[in-house]
XYZ file of C-alpha atoms in Angstrom:
322
model
C -30.302 91.437 120.528
C -33.777 90.177 119.727
C -35.447 93.569 120.217
C -32.820 95.461 118.215
C -33.205 92.932 115.397
C -36.939 93.657 115.281
C -36.235 97.334 114.586
C -34.503 96.278 111.359
C -37.283 93.849 110.386
C -38.908 95.016 107.142
C -42.360 94.716 108.751
C -41.328 97.133 111.509
C -39.908 99.817 109.217
C -42.721 99.581 106.685
C -45.359 99.776 109.430
C -43.592 102.583 111.300
C -43.343 104.740 108.164
C -47.002 104.060 107.345
C -48.181 104.969 110.853
C -46.228 108.235 110.865
C -47.936 109.217 107.615
C -51.386 108.218 108.870
C -51.155 110.330 112.043
C -52.066 113.482 110.113
C -54.652 112.019 107.740
C -57.926 113.870 107.293
C -61.244 112.192 108.141
C -61.770 111.542 104.421
C -58.321 109.968 104.001
C -58.911 107.698 106.992
C -62.302 106.576 105.659
C -60.907 105.893 102.186
C -57.924 103.900 103.482
C -59.984 101.862 105.931
C -62.581 100.998 103.293
C -59.842 99.776 100.928
C -58.400 97.611 103.699
C -61.813 96.167 104.618
C -62.544 95.179 101.020
C -59.062 93.676 100.604
C -59.519 91.667 103.806
C -62.993 90.461 102.796
C -61.738 89.196 99.433
C -58.881 87.397 101.190
C -61.186 85.857 103.816
C -63.785 84.778 101.247
C -61.235 82.990 99.068
C -58.781 81.640 101.663
C -60.520 81.256 105.043
C -63.072 78.389 105.191
C -65.078 79.897 108.069
C -65.735 83.157 106.204
C -66.512 81.411 102.924
C -69.267 79.490 104.737
C -70.430 82.526 106.739
C -70.750 84.864 103.756
C -72.391 82.177 101.614
C -74.921 81.486 104.386
C -75.582 85.235 104.633
C -76.041 85.359 100.834
C -73.096 87.727 100.499
C -69.962 87.883 98.391
C -67.249 90.556 98.681
C -68.645 92.101 95.514
C -72.000 92.657 97.230
C -70.388 94.836 99.905
C -70.246 98.365 98.550
C -71.074 100.422 101.667
C -70.606 100.395 105.409
C -74.241 99.333 105.763
C -73.475 96.283 103.603
C -70.392 95.524 105.703
C -72.519 95.632 108.864
C -74.676 92.817 107.461
C -71.780 90.440 108.227
C -72.585 88.584 111.482
C -70.528 89.540 114.537
C -67.665 87.290 115.612
C -67.769 86.224 119.285
C -65.000 84.707 121.384
C -67.052 81.518 121.628
C -67.237 81.307 117.838
C -63.464 81.731 117.523
C -62.989 78.970 120.069
C -65.375 76.631 118.241
C -64.009 77.297 114.721
C -60.284 77.658 115.411
C -59.130 75.448 112.514
C -61.571 76.948 109.993
C -60.358 80.467 110.759
C -56.795 79.696 109.624
C -55.973 81.119 106.171
C -55.112 78.402 103.653
C -52.692 80.545 101.615
C -50.076 80.748 104.370
C -47.429 77.997 104.780
C -47.587 75.920 108.006
C -44.291 77.492 109.137
C -45.937 80.946 109.263
C -48.397 80.011 112.028
C -47.556 80.721 115.652
C -50.093 79.742 118.296
C -50.920 82.241 121.013
C -53.731 83.009 123.422
C -55.358 85.843 125.321
C -54.885 86.271 129.039
C -58.546 85.608 129.790
C -59.168 88.955 131.522
C -62.720 88.959 130.103
C -63.368 85.469 131.488
C -62.518 83.358 128.428
C -58.940 82.575 127.413
C -58.848 82.376 123.636
C -56.434 80.362 121.505
C -55.660 81.571 117.978
C -52.779 82.094 115.523
C -50.495 84.973 114.574
C -47.945 85.365 111.791
C -44.585 84.201 113.107
C -41.831 86.799 112.945
C -43.997 89.591 111.561
C -46.739 90.212 114.119
C -44.566 91.601 116.938
C -42.377 93.637 114.577
C -45.538 95.359 113.313
C -46.972 95.901 116.800
C -43.615 97.261 117.986
C -43.912 100.022 115.384
C -47.143 101.276 116.973
C -45.753 100.916 120.487
C -42.633 102.851 119.471
C -44.764 105.773 118.306
C -46.703 105.817 121.593
C -43.387 105.884 123.472
C -42.085 108.687 121.252
C -45.069 110.827 122.240
C -43.511 110.885 125.716
C -39.925 111.314 124.483
C -39.186 107.665 125.280
C -37.858 104.738 123.217
C -38.405 100.980 123.385
C -34.691 100.489 124.152
C -34.778 102.827 127.171
C -34.540 101.192 130.579
C -38.040 100.451 131.811
C -40.067 98.751 134.523
C -42.990 96.554 133.540
C -45.635 95.785 136.190
C -47.851 92.954 134.946
C -49.577 89.789 136.151
C -47.117 86.899 136.443
C -46.113 84.320 139.029
C -42.359 85.030 139.174
C -41.789 88.063 141.472
C -39.138 89.712 139.289
C -36.985 89.170 136.252
C -34.502 91.393 134.413
C -34.638 91.026 130.632
C -31.286 92.289 129.445
C -32.135 92.276 125.727
C -34.959 94.786 126.260
C -33.394 96.543 129.285
C -36.621 95.843 131.171
C -37.217 94.930 134.801
C -40.414 92.857 134.925
C -42.198 92.915 138.291
C -45.207 90.831 139.251
C -48.413 92.611 140.219
C -49.423 89.363 141.965
C -46.432 89.415 144.338
C -46.673 92.953 145.734
C -46.327 91.894 149.361
C -44.842 93.781 152.326
C -41.821 91.505 151.938
C -41.356 92.078 148.200
C -42.166 95.776 147.850
C -38.877 97.012 149.444
C -37.009 94.740 147.016
C -39.047 96.090 144.117
C -38.094 99.660 145.040
C -34.422 98.747 145.481
C -34.307 97.106 142.026
C -36.157 100.032 140.416
C -33.787 102.597 141.932
C -30.772 100.588 140.787
C -32.144 100.435 137.225
C -33.129 104.140 137.046
C -35.868 103.549 134.475
C -36.967 106.059 131.852
C -40.550 104.855 132.071
C -43.013 102.492 133.766
C -45.466 100.398 131.796
C -48.174 98.163 133.216
C -51.450 97.904 135.089
C -52.546 101.214 136.676
C -53.666 99.463 139.880
C -50.208 97.939 140.397
C -48.304 101.145 139.560
C -50.589 103.075 141.925
C -49.957 100.524 144.701
C -46.209 100.900 144.193
C -46.454 104.703 144.325
C -48.573 104.523 147.474
C -45.984 102.314 149.172
C -43.120 104.614 148.147
C -44.957 107.716 149.340
C -45.843 106.069 152.658
C -42.161 105.276 153.228
C -40.899 108.655 151.938
C -39.087 107.101 148.979
C -38.470 109.132 145.854
C -37.585 108.237 142.272
C -35.872 110.690 139.943
C -35.584 110.726 136.176
C -38.884 109.057 135.266
C -40.061 110.479 131.915
C -43.489 108.857 131.661
C -45.883 106.158 132.811
C -47.810 104.002 130.325
C -50.906 102.200 131.570
C -52.739 99.332 129.906
C -54.849 96.278 130.746
C -57.303 98.148 132.989
C -59.316 101.339 133.000
C -57.290 104.083 134.672
C -59.338 106.273 136.985
C -58.906 110.053 137.227
C -57.759 109.857 140.841
C -55.059 107.326 139.905
C -53.794 109.522 137.066
C -53.728 112.622 139.289
C -51.928 110.799 142.102
C -49.308 109.218 139.810
C -48.593 112.438 137.924
C -48.273 114.360 141.169
C -46.055 111.810 142.923
C -43.758 110.799 140.055
C -43.797 114.267 138.419
C -44.362 112.962 134.889
C -47.233 112.448 132.475
C -49.364 109.298 132.582
C -50.273 107.889 129.166
C -52.858 105.185 128.498
C -53.032 102.624 125.725
C -55.732 100.207 124.627
C -55.519 97.057 122.545
C -55.894 93.310 122.598
C -53.754 90.285 121.901
C -56.068 89.632 118.949
C -54.613 92.757 117.252
C -57.888 94.248 116.044
C -57.670 97.772 117.416
C -54.921 99.808 119.070
C -55.183 103.257 120.623
C -53.293 105.558 122.933
C -53.361 108.977 124.503
C -51.191 111.815 123.197
C -49.159 114.684 124.626
C -52.162 116.934 125.236
C -55.222 114.749 125.862
C -56.380 111.787 127.928
C -58.771 110.676 125.174
C -57.780 107.564 123.223
C -56.600 108.130 119.645
C -57.238 105.108 117.406
C -54.523 104.106 114.946
C -56.536 104.100 111.700
C -54.248 101.675 109.859
C -54.237 99.092 112.683
C -57.896 98.138 112.293
C -61.441 99.336 111.858
C -63.412 99.960 115.057
C -67.186 100.137 115.392
C -69.065 101.187 118.519
C -72.365 99.312 118.842
C -75.210 99.728 121.312
C -77.098 96.840 122.949
C -79.288 96.475 119.859
C -76.246 96.166 117.617
C -76.751 99.642 116.134
C -73.852 102.087 115.580
C -73.249 104.658 118.330
C -72.848 108.069 116.702
C -73.883 110.586 119.363
C -71.394 112.508 121.478
C -70.958 110.979 124.946
C -72.848 107.739 124.236
C -71.215 104.401 125.018
C -71.157 101.063 123.254
C -69.198 97.862 122.762
C -66.042 98.004 120.667
C -66.408 95.722 117.639
C -63.198 95.579 115.642
C -61.698 94.276 112.409
C -57.917 93.904 112.333
C -55.885 94.869 109.274
C -52.798 92.829 110.262
C -54.533 89.537 111.032
C -54.821 87.968 107.582
C -53.372 84.664 108.767
C -56.313 84.301 111.203
C -58.819 87.078 110.427
C -60.930 88.764 113.069
C -63.796 90.478 111.213
C -66.433 92.373 113.250
C -65.023 90.884 116.438
C -66.872 91.514 119.715
C -64.136 92.639 122.098
C -66.378 92.814 125.165
C -64.926 96.255 125.941
C -66.986 99.425 126.356
C -65.979 102.880 125.096
C -67.544 106.324 124.837
C -67.937 108.017 121.463
C -66.531 111.451 120.728
C -65.914 113.433 117.550
C -63.848 116.015 119.435
C -60.779 117.187 117.529
C -57.668 117.009 119.692
C -55.173 119.876 120.030
C -52.387 117.552 118.820
C -53.982 117.383 115.371
C-alpha cells in the first residue's frame, strides 16, 4: 500500500532514526545542531533561491556575516503575503522541475497560501515525526483510526491507511448515528482530528448512552484544546488526550508526551522563535508571543523566519519525560 511503502522510503527511515536520537539531546546539543542547520539553509537560500539572494543583499548581509543568533535575527521576517507575492522567486533553482509538488494551506488564519514541497520526500519525512507522536501513546500509523477533519464529504474509508475519515462539517442529527455505527464497526485504536469535533461526538454519544471500548488515545490538532475538553474526553473515552502543533508549511512541529500537556518541539524539524509585538524575543517564563519559524526540511521552497500567526507561551520547564 501507499502508506506501507512510505515506511520503507529512505527519507522516512533516516528521519525517524534522527528524531529518536534527538529526543534525548541536551540543551547544548540542540543549540549546536540547530545553528548548523540554520547556516546550511542560509548558504543554500543565498546561492539557489532568488528571493533570499535579493533580500540578504538588500539587508547588506551574506551568510558569512551571520555568526550569532543576533545576526540571524537581522533577517527580515517572512509574512504570508510576501510568500504569496514572491511564489516563483522562492523556488530553489537547484532542484529539477519534477521534484516540485504544489500544495496550499487550509486558510484557517484567513489567507490560503500556495507553495511547493518536495515530491515523494516531504510526507515520508513528516510521517516519521507523526509515527513518534503515535508511539508515545502506544499507537502506530497502521492501526485502525478515525480522523475528524473539515471536509465536504460526510465519510470515507481509506483502506490503505485503515482510516475512517469523518467530516466535522457534516455532524448533523441525521449523520451522527451513522458516524457512531461506522466507528463501532471499525473499532479504532485512536482518534485524530479537531478537538471541537471530537468533543461534539463524545457529547452526542454520552447523551445517547453509547460507549466505545478499546480506544488507546486521542490526538488533537488544528485548534487550541481547552482544559475542559481534555478532561471531558479523557473521562468519557477513558484514554489520554494528546495534542500536536504544526503547519502545512513544515516549519515547526510539536506534540505532548506521556506525562505532560506542554508542547515539546522537535528540534530537528525547524527552529522556532517566540517574538513579542515589538519583534523582540520572548524569554521570560509565562510570557506569550508569536511563533516565528524556520523549517529544516523545506529547502525546495525555504521558509526562513516565517510569521506563523500563532501565539504560544514560553516555558523553560524540564518535563518528567526527559
